[in-house]
Short mmCIF file of C-alpha atoms in Angstrom, two decimals:
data_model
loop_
_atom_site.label_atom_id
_atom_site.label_comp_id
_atom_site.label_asym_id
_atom_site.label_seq_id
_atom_site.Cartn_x
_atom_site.Cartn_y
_atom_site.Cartn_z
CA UNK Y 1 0.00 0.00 0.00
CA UNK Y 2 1.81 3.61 -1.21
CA UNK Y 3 2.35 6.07 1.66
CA UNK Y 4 0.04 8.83 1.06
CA UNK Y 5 -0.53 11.67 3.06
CA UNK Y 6 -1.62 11.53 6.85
CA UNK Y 7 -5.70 12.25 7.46
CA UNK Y 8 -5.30 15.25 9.60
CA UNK Y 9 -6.26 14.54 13.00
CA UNK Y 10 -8.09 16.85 15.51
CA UNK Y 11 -5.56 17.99 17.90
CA UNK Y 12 -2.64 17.00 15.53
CA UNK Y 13 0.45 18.92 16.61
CA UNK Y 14 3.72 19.91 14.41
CA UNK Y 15 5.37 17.61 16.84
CA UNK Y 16 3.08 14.75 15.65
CA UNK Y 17 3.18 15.58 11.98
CA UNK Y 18 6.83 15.61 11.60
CA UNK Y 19 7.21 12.09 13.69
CA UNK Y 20 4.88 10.89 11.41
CA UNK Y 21 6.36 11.99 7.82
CA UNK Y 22 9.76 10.87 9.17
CA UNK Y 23 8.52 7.52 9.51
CA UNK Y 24 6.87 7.60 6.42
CA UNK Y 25 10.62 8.62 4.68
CA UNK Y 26 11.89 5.95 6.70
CA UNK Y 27 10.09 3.25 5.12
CA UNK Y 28 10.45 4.35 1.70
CA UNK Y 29 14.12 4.34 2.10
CA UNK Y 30 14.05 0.81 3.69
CA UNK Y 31 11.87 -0.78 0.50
CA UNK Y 32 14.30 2.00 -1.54
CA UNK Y 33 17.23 -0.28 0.15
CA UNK Y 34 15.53 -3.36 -0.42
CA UNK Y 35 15.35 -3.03 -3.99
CA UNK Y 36 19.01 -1.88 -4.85
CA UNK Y 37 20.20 -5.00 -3.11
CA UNK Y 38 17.71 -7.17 -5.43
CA UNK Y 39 18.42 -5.58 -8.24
CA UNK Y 40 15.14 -4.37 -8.50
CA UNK Y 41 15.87 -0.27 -8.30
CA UNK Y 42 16.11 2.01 -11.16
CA UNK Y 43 19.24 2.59 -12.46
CA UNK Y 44 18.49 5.92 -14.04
CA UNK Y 45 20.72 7.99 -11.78
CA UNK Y 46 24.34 5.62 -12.63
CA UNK Y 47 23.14 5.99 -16.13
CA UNK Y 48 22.18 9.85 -15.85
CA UNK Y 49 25.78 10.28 -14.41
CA UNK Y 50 27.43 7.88 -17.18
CA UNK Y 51 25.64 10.16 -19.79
CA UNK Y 52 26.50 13.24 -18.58
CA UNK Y 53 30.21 12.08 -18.36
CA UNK Y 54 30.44 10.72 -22.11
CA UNK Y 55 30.22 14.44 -23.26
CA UNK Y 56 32.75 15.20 -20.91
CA UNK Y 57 35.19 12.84 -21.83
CA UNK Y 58 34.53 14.11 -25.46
CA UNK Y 59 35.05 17.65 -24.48
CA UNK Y 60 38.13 16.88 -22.39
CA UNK Y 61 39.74 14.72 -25.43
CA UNK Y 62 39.35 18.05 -27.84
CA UNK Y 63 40.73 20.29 -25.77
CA UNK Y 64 43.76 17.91 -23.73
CA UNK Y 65 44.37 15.30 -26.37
CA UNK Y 66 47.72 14.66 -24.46
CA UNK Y 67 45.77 13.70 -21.39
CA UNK Y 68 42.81 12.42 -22.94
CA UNK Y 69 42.85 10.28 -25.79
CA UNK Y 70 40.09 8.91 -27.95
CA UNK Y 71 40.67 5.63 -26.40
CA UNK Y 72 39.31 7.52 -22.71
CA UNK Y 73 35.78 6.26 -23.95
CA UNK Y 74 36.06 3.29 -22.63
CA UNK Y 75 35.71 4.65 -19.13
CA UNK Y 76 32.25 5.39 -18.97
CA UNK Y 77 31.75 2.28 -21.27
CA UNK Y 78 33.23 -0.24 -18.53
CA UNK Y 79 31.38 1.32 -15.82
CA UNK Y 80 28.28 0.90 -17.47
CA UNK Y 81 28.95 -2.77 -18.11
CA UNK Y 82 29.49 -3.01 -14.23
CA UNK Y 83 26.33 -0.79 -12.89
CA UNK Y 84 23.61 -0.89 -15.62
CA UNK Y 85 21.02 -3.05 -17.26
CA UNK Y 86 21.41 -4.26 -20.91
CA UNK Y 87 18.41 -1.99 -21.95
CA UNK Y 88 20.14 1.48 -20.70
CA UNK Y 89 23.91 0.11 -21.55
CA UNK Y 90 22.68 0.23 -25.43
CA UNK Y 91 21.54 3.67 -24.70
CA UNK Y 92 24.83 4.50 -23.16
CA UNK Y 93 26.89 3.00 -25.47
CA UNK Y 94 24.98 4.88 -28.45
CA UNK Y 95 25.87 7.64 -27.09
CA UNK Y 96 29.59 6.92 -26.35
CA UNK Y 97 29.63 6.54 -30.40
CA UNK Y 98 27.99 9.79 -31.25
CA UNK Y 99 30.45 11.55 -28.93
CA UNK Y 100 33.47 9.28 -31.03
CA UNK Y 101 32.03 10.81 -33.68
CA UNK Y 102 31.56 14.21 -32.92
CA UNK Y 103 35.24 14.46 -32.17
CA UNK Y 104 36.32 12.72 -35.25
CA UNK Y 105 34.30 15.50 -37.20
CA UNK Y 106 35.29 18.44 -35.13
CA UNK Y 107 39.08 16.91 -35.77
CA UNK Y 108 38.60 16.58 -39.52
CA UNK Y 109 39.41 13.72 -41.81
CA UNK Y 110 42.76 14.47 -42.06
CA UNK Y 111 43.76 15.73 -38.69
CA UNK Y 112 47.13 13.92 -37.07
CA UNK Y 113 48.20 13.80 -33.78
CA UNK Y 114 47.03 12.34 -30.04
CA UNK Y 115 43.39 13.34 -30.27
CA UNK Y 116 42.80 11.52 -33.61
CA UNK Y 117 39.73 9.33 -34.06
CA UNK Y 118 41.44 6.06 -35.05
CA UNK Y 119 39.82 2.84 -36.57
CA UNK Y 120 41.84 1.13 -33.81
CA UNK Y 121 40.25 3.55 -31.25
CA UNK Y 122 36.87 2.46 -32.75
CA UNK Y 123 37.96 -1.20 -32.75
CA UNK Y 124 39.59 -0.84 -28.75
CA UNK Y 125 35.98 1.02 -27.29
CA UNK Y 126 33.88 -1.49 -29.54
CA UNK Y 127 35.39 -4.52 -28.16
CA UNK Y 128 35.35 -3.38 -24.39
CA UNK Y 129 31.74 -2.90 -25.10
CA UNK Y 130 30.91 -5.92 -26.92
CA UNK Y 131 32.10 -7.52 -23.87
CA UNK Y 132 30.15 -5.53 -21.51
CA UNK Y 133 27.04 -5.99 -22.66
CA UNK Y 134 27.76 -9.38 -22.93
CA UNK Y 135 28.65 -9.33 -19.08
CA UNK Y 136 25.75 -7.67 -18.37
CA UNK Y 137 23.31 -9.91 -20.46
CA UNK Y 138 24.63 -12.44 -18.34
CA UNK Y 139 24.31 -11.28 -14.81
CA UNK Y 140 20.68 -10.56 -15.88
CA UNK Y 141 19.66 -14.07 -17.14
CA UNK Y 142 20.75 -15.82 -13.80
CA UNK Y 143 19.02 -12.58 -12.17
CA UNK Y 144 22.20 -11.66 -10.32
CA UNK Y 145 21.39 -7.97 -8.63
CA UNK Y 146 22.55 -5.02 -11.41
CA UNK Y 147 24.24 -3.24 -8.12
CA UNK Y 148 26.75 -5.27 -5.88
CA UNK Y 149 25.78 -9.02 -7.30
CA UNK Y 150 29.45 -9.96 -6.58
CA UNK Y 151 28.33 -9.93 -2.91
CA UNK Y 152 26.03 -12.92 -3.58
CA UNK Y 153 29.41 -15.06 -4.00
CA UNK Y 154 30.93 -13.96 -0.97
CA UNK Y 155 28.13 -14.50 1.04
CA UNK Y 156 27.63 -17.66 -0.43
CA UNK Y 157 31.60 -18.37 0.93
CA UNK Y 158 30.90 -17.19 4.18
CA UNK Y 159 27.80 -19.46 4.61
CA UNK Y 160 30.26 -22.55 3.79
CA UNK Y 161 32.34 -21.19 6.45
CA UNK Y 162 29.68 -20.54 9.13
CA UNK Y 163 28.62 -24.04 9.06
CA UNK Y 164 31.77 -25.45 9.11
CA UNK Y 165 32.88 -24.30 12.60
CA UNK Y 166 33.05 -26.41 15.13
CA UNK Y 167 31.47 -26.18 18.20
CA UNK Y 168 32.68 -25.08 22.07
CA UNK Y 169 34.15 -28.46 23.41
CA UNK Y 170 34.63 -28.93 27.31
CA UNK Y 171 37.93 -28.91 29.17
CA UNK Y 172 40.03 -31.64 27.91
CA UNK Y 173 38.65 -31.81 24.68
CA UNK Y 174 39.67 -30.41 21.73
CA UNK Y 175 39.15 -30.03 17.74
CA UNK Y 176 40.39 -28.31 14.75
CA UNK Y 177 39.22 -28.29 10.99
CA UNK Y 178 41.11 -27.21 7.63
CA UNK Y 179 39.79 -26.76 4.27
CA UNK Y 180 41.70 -25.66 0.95
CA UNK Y 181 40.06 -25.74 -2.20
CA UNK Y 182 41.18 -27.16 -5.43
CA UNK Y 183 43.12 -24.45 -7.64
CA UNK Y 184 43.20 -21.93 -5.02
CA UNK Y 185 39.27 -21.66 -5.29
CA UNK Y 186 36.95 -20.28 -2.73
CA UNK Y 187 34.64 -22.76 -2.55
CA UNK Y 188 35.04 -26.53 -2.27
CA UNK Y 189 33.28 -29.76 -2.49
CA UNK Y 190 34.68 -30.84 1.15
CA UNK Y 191 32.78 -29.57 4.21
CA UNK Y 192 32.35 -30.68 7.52
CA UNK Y 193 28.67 -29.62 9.69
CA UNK Y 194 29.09 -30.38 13.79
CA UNK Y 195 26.73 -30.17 16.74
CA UNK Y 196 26.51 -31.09 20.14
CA UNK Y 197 23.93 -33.17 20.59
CA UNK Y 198 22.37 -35.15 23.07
CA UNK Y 199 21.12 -34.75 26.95
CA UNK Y 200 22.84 -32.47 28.43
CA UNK Y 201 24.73 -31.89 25.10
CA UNK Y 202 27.20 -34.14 26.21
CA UNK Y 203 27.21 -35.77 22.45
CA UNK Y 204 29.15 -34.62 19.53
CA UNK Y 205 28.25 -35.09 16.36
CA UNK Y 206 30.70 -34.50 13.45
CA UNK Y 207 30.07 -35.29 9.51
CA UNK Y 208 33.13 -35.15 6.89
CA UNK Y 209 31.54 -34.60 3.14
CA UNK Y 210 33.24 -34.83 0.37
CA UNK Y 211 31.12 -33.89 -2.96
CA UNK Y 212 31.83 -35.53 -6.23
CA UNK Y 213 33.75 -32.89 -8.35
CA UNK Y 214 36.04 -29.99 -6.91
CA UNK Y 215 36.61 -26.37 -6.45
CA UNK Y 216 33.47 -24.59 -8.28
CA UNK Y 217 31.86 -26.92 -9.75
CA UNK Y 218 31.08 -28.65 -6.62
CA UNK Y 219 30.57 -25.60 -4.33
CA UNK Y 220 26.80 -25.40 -4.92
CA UNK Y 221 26.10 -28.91 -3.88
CA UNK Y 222 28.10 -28.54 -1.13
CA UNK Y 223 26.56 -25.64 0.17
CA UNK Y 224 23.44 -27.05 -0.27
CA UNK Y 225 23.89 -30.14 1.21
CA UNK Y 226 25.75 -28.75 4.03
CA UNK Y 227 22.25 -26.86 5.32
CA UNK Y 228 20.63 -30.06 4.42
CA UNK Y 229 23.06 -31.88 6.80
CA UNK Y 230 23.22 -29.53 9.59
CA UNK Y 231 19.20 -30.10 9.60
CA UNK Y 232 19.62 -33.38 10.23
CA UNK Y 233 22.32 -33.69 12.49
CA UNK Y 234 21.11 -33.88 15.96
CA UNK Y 235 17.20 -34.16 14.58
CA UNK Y 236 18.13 -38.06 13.85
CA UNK Y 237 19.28 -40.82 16.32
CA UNK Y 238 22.88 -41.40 15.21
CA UNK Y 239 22.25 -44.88 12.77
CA UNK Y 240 19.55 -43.07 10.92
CA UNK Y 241 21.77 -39.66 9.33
CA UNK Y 242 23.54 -41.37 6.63
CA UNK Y 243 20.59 -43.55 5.65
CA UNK Y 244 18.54 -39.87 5.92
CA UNK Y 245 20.94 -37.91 3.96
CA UNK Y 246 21.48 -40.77 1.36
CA UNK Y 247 17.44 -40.56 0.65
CA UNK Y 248 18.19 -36.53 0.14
CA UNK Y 249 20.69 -36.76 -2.65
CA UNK Y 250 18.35 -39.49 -4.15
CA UNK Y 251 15.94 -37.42 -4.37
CA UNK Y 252 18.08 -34.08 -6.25
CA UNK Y 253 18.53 -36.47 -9.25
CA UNK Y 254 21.76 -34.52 -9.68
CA UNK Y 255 24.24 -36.44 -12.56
CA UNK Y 256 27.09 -36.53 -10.57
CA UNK Y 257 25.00 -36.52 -7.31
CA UNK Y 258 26.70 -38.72 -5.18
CA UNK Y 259 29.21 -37.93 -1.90
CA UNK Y 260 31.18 -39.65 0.86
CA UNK Y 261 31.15 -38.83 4.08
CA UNK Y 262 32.29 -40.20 7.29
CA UNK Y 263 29.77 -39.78 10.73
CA UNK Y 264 31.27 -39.29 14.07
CA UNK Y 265 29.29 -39.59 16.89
CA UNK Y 266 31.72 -39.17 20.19
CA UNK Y 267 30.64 -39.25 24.01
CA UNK Y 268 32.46 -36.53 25.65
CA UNK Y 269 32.53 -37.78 29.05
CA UNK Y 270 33.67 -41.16 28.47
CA UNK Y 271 35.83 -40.87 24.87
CA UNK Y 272 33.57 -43.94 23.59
CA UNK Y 273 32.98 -42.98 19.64
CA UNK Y 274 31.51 -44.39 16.80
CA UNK Y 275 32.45 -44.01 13.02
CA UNK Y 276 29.44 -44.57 10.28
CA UNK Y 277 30.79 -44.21 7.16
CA UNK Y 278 29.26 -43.76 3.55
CA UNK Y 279 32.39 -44.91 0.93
CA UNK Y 280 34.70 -42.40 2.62
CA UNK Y 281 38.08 -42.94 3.90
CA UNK Y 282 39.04 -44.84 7.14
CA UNK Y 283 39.51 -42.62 10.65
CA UNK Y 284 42.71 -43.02 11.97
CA UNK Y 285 43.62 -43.09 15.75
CA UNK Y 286 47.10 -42.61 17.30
CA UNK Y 287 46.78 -43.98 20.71
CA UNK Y 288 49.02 -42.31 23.23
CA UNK Y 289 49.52 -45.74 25.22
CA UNK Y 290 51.58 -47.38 22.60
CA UNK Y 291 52.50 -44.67 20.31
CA UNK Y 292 50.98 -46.06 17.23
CA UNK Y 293 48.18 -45.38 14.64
CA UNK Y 294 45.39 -47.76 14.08
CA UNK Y 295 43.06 -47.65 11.08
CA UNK Y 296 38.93 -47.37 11.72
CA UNK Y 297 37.24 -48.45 8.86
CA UNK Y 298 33.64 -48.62 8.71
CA UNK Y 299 31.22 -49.85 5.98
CA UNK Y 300 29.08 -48.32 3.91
CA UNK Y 301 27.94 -47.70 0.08
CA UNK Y 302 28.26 -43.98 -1.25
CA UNK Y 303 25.41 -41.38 -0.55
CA UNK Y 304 23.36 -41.04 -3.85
CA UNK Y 305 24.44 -44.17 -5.35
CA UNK Y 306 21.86 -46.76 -3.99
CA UNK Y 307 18.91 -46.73 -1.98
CA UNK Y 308 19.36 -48.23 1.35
CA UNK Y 309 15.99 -49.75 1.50
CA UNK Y 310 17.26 -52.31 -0.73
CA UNK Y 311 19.71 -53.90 1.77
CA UNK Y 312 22.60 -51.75 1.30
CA UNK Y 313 24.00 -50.56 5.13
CA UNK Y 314 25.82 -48.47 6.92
CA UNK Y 315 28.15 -50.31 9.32
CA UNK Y 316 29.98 -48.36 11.97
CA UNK Y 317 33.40 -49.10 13.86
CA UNK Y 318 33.33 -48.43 17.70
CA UNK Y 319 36.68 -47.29 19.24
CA UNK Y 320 37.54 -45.15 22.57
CA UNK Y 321 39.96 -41.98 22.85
CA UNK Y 322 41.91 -41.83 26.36
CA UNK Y 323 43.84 -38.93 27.21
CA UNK Y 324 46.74 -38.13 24.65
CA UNK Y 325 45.05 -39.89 21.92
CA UNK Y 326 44.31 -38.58 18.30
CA UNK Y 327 41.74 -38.92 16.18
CA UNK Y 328 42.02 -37.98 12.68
CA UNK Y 329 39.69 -38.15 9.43
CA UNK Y 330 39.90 -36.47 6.07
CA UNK Y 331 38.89 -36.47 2.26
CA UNK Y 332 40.57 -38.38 -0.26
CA UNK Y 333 42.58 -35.04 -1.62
CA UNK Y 334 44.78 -35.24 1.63
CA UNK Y 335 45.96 -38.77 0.47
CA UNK Y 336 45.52 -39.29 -3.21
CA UNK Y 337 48.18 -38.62 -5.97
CA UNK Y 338 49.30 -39.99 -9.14
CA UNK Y 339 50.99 -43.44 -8.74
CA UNK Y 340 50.47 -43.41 -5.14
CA UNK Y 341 47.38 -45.91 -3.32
CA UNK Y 342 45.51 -44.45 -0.67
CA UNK Y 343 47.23 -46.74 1.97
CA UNK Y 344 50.70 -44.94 1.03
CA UNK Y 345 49.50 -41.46 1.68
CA UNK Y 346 47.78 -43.04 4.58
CA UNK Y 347 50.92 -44.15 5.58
CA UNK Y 348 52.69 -40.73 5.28
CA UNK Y 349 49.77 -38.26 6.73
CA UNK Y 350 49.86 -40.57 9.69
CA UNK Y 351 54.14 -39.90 9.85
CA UNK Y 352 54.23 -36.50 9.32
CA UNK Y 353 51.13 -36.43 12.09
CA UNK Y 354 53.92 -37.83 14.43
CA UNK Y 355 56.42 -35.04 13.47
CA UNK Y 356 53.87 -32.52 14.89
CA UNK Y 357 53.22 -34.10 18.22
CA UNK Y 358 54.54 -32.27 21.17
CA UNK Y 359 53.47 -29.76 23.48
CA UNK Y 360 50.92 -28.17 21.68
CA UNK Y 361 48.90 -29.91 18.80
CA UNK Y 362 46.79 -26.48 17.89
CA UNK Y 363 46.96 -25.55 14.32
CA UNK Y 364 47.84 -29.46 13.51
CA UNK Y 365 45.46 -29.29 10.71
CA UNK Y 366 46.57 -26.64 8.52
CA UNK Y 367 50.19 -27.57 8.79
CA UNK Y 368 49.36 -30.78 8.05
CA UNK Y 369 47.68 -30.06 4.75
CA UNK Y 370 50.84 -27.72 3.75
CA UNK Y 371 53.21 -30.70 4.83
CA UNK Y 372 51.58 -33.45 3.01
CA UNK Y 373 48.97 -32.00 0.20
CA UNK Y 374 49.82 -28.67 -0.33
CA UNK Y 375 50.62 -28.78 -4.07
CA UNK Y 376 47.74 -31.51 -4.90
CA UNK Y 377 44.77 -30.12 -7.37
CA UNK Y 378 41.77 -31.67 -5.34
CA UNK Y 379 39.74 -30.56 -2.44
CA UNK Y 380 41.27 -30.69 0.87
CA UNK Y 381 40.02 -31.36 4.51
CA UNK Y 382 41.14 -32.62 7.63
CA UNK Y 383 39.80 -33.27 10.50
CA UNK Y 384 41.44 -33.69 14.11
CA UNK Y 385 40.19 -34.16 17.62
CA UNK Y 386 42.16 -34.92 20.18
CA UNK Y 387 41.73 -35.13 24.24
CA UNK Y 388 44.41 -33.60 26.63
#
């Protein structure tokens, strides 16, 4: 409903009729705000300014040729491709060629020197255009926002982030997770979702994804099955997450729509833990007792692949942490290489994992990954939680 003017009230004071038009303004700039960050606003005052500065730049190339060549079009022609709609970039960048144009005619045919109107000027502003409105087709088909749609990525990022933390452990207990993407991406098919769950919240509940693909092409299934995880976790008994979150990706019908993922379930006052795993890598414990590592491996088909009401199960490994031990689980890029099996890089995360042990194990994880995978062009995560 528009904000018209206030029915006059008897008694009304000027007091009382200023609060009420300011909260009238104050609206209008809160749906004004609203819009810009949809996309939805006009954009008639970035094109009004882009307009009014093609002349200028026309004016300013006559009279300073030195300092302004032809070529200065394609200012106002890149910042159109960044802040307007297709529909007023054509405008824009009809006027950008009368002002070319102008100048060439006001220069003559036959004039020499900086300000002359070259074909390769014409060819140099044409192609910077060509691709802007090409850029700007774009971000209007997928209905990105015409103002600030970068932020949609970033905040996208940031989500991924969010969910990853892991949650305030007791005294004694402790946990740290690393992520690189493939390439040096910002997003990545590898996430991890936590919770403590539980009475008392004396549960916690960790899940280790790893989404088919890598770097971009997986970051929108992960972030979407990340929320779709973190839903779950903690709304489920333990047994019945994987089975749960298997039935989910069956139902996307993505193509490459399957994921493995790993399901730790730990009690925090005793150390008793259980591993449910979906076709994901084995945990790995280093027991402080005897100063070795032992290998968890659970059971389990991938999530996506089948459908568990047809007999295929997810069989978890039980296993205890005492004080000084390690538990460790991560994706397939932390151990995978060319002409090296998984039980080799095993093998060698486990030994550089020794190197790091001594007074402190905080900030295991990322050194870890820049030891032993820092160079590898996959999706990276590790996992490690560990009890004083």
């Amino acid at each position: 409903m528009a904000d018209g003017p206030a029915p006059a009230h008897p008694g009304d004071t000027s007091a009382a009729r200023v609060r009420r038009a300011l909260s009238r303004a104050r609206r209008r700039v809160r749906r004004a705000g609203v819009d810009y960050f949809r996309g939805d606003a006009s954009d008639w005052i970035a094109f009004a300014a882009l307009a009014t500065l093609v002349p200028l730049v026309a004016v300013l190339t006559l009279l300073l040729p030195l300092w302004f060549p032809p070529t200065a079009m394609v200012l106002p022609v890149l910042a159109g491709a960044l802040l307007l709609r297709p529909s007023s970039l054509v405008l824009l960048y009809a006027a950008s060629a009368a002002a070319l144009a102008v100048e060439s005619a006001l220069r003559g045919p036959y004039a020499d020197g900086p300000g002359r109107v070259t074909p390769g000027t014409v060819l140099v502003v044409g192609a910077i255009g060509a691709a802007g409105l090409l850029l700007a087709q774009f971000r209007a088909r997928v209905g990105v926002p015409w103002r600030g749609g970068q932020s949609m990525l970033f905040d996208l990022r940031e989500r991924l982030k969010v969910q990853s933390r892991m949650p305030a452990l007791p005294g004694g207990w402790h946990a740290e997770m690393a992520l690189r993407p493939a390439g040096g991406q910002s997003f990545s098919g590898d996430f991890v979702v936590a919770s403590r769950t539980g009475p008392a919240k004396r549960t916690l509940e960790v899940v280790l994804a790893d989404v088919s693909g890598k770097g971009m092409d997986a970051g929108s299934r992960a972030l979407l099955l990340s929320g779709a995880f973190g839903g779950l976790l903690g709304s489920l008994p333990p047994h019945e997450f994987l089975p749960a979150a298997n039935g989910y990706l069956l139902r996307q019908g993505w193509q490459e729509g399957f994921a493995s993922a790993v399901h730790l379930v730990l009690d925090l006052d005793t150390g008793e833990y259980e591993l449910l795993s979906a076709g994901h890598l084995p945990g790995m414990q280093r027991c402080e007792g005897t100063g070795r590592w032992e290998v968890k491996e659970a059971e389990g088909p991938l999530l996506g692949i089948f459908d568990t009401s047809e007999g295929a199960k997810f069989e978890g490994v039980r296993g205890q942490l005492d004080h000084g031990d390690v538990l460790m689980l991560c994706t397939d890029g932390m151990v995978e290489a060319p002409g090296r099996d998984l039980t080799e890089g095993m093998d060698r995360l486990m030994g550089e994992a020794d190197r790091l042990m001594g007074l402190s194990f905080a900030g295991s994880a990322w050194r870890l990954i820049e030891t032993v995978a820092r160079d590898l062009n996959d999706d990276r995560a590790l996992l490690l939680v560990w009890r004083e």
